[in-house]
């Protein structure tokens, strides 16, 4: 069988190089196109030394023909790029996995409130399938266009899912206290992201309103089957990778063994791991891997439940999840190319 | 006027060397005794190079006579040390500032539940004054024995104080999501504290129950004037110093301008700084300083209030606070020796 | 063909878990035994969460029979362990790859000077083959016992090799200024390795004499064919992984194009990569990979040549190199299981 | 006596905020002017939260009159700024301490080779006094214009000084292997300085030629009294502050006790500390302090001497040294305002 031909738009960022790390050794995929307006003509292994010896690709201009020869195209771009080009690719019969925020919100008006401009392809917002396989596996299998779940949203949804599905917590007062490594901000030349500004320090940001909030509330609403109210406070960690979400909810229903309940819910999920009672996840435990590790605790037997959920923001929170979606869309085993073990220490 | 003669018991740990950093240049203090069973006879600047040229002291055995010549003694020891010796020092007419947990809880039974042994001086638990000047300034001024507030408890109480005093939040569902740098665990040779175990990573710990919880609940109860229920989840940061607490409460009362409300409450406090609206504190902003910086936010105008509170765990969370208490006890200006500016970057 | 049965003695340390990360997905290997006196009976994925879902092994006592069933045994132990057991394993017809220092020095007297006790198996010191495939590939193929090259020695030898082989530098005045991440010190509970002691800092150590010096001089002497004198100064980096060696030598011979000279020497080596002129290696560029990246420069055209050589101390400096040796000993493709791409960022 | 009125040009960078940290509590100085073209009108404590409560200054435009009222002006600017304005200030009878590279080289032609443009005030290059008090104390006392020694040059010169003055090493083959924290690159929005690019990593840079090389060689030549040849390789540390230089030289003369020799040379220097034999300096040991700590070693008694020299690049390598020069120029005690103890841990 011929390999699947894939392209990556926006290959200079961190999700781009991470896609290459995962796709180059993937047994059923061939990366044939890699675009970047700014770096057009430059070898990718000149920018990312780690790829020397394993990748001969050069960045090409997005207008390059090679993109049109792909069976499937990943967008590893900032928001507002994919929505300009996706309609044309779909019309051309190509599949698209978008890692950006362009197709995550269902409501074009809400999208433009948060992203500050009109949406360029609002007709695709309802067609786009939300790329979180643990919730949408079947829809993903049949989709042309995937809007990959964001990094914070992935860790928060997987943590809250069992409680919301079972209607066990007060959805009017959910709290998600999350922390992300600096790669979440991408490879942008900003003073705020300098080592000298964020190393040996910690802070909250976006407390008054973060772009991931509407995405999370939209999706939790679907799960809960009713309106939810989430207080979401992201923080910046002085680490490169990793998201740790600490979730708080007030139990409303009765639950005998919350540990067993979580274990049952995720028993057949290849990329969700419920830790044994009393063990808590650390971000390094998933460094470089596609696994989401979760612990659940009910301190002092009181009515507040605490869920801890960690992912590698560049893998399960971005490129790994994108490859997982691709595997599903293409009828491949879902875990193919995604079984690398986390790098510890 | 003669300088105040002070001693430090347990000077080899991080709060010990931090006391020296603050006390050696203090204009009204002379450090005359520094004890350590393990390092007796060794020069302190041999252990801590930073003190070369500014400190000729040697560690002496705790039984050494010099401790008895002090006007005031700091305990920078693990729990269960101070309570053995404090009664004798008090009987000798000496003042004591204890940085450990020995005298923080009012209830001897509760103390022994959390610390696993009977309390050695239960009769002093009610006399000991809780060392958080922003709440107890007058009592501290007249005290013989200070139980310095813990690091997490300091940042959490200063954050919740205005809301609890005014009865504005639901005290049955308080949440404190806190994160501390690794120096909070002291200078102990444990695998868990190795750079290789915690750098480039983040995790929660003590979720089922942390020793600081009873202290915080006890003190919040005093402020609120009724029982409170707090969910406290500490996390470990890959930084050396700093505590960041993110506090969540459900507003019950009406408050027009929560920003102005916080600013008013702390207007005359020299070591509490309310940031302008929209600015959030970072731990590096208080690195090495005795200031607690606080921001308050009400996301989307909903009924959940978010308070962010940062301190340097070794300064306002330990040694700086101890010096602040000493200044008050000795009738010195409260800020004396504590006006160093945070080290940025 | 049946898979090769391997065992790991001392699997609780960082080189142990790294061996598992590399061997578990290795297509021709089955790990059947994992020993640890201290953790006997404990599941390895309880100690290293990263292995959850991919490894069901429990640590067994070193006396456990399973070790005798192995075709090949890795020693990932501190020095002075392997030399006690290796003779028995060899007598039993098993192959051994020792990652420790026990068989690296040819001279038992020198060994006991540096390691403070008599060598337990001096008769094997001449039989043991020094495990640096880029120098000893053929000898490794026929060996029963491999003494894997140390981490600093690997990066330093690969950097100096071309110049020494060609007799182009003054061997009486070689300088190796090297820096290692903290995992080089292993997973030992020592104050010196705490995050609070080494993060945000940098220092030299072992300047008066480091145990790797006799190993490096012994091997450089073999390459040069005469006595060499090396000044070796190791430094401690506030990173988890990575060794960076900056090597200095005085050119004695004439060399037209030193860049081309290095490229030629390593043209057919799968795990040595000479960077293009003007690019310098960084330790993150080999994080988790078995590659050694090297740059060579001749500042201002003067007679001092500077070589920069980086490896991941736990991979090419330890476990990866051990697997590479195993592949060669067992007639497998040398790169099998070792082609993982470095984790960037 | 009236306080000395000082101004800071370019107060938004890291050396600017560090000058404020040192000058605001200085008993004999009043900062009356702080300029920044980009941030004109903004309060400095809005940019640097650490200054809240201790500094009411706003940035003003460099053309602002307040700069003309200063007795002394610091330039904390990138190169090519000071040389435009300094002539006017000197003509106005004001003193200048320049932290940038504008007046460090004696030769205008060499300056323009390294900085890519003609020098704007070449007539001042010979008048400018090189600001390294340990070498030039008397000249500094009488100077109008100080060219503060660079960060790498300070640590390297202080390390080599005793050996060069005494003619004890081969000056044709000096090696300086140095490493700096990221604040050495300033507060510039560059991808290369992002936490995600440099944390948990280490690399050399500028190996083919670094702008500090001509400065160091020029000054070492003055000390040695003859031409010197230095190989200087700077490296980038994943830390915020700190420079560690490891220096290598071949002993030519005879020296009985090199430890005592170094101790004697610096016995009366308030800011140079020779560590006891066998102790090596770490960068954290001078974090925030103006001290240079040095160790000297002669491995295996061979003829290569190794000197380790650490400073805080923002203090003794920049702002602290500038204040030290100011103290000398203004007849104040040299250590005034510079006795802060390093922050450990």
XYZ file of C-alpha atoms in Angstrom, chain B residues 26 270-271 290 323-324 327 332-340:
16
model
C 20.752 45.058 60.589
C 4.548 48.396 54.516
C 4.931 44.851 53.217
C 9.877 40.891 52.356
C 12.878 39.721 61.621
C 9.728 41.807 61.188
C 11.556 44.482 65.184
C 12.307 49.021 66.506
C 10.859 50.402 63.281
C 9.039 47.468 61.712
C 10.801 47.778 58.373
C 14.335 48.039 59.728
C 16.730 45.810 57.827
C 13.934 44.589 55.566
C 13.938 47.147 52.781
C 16.100 45.283 50.284
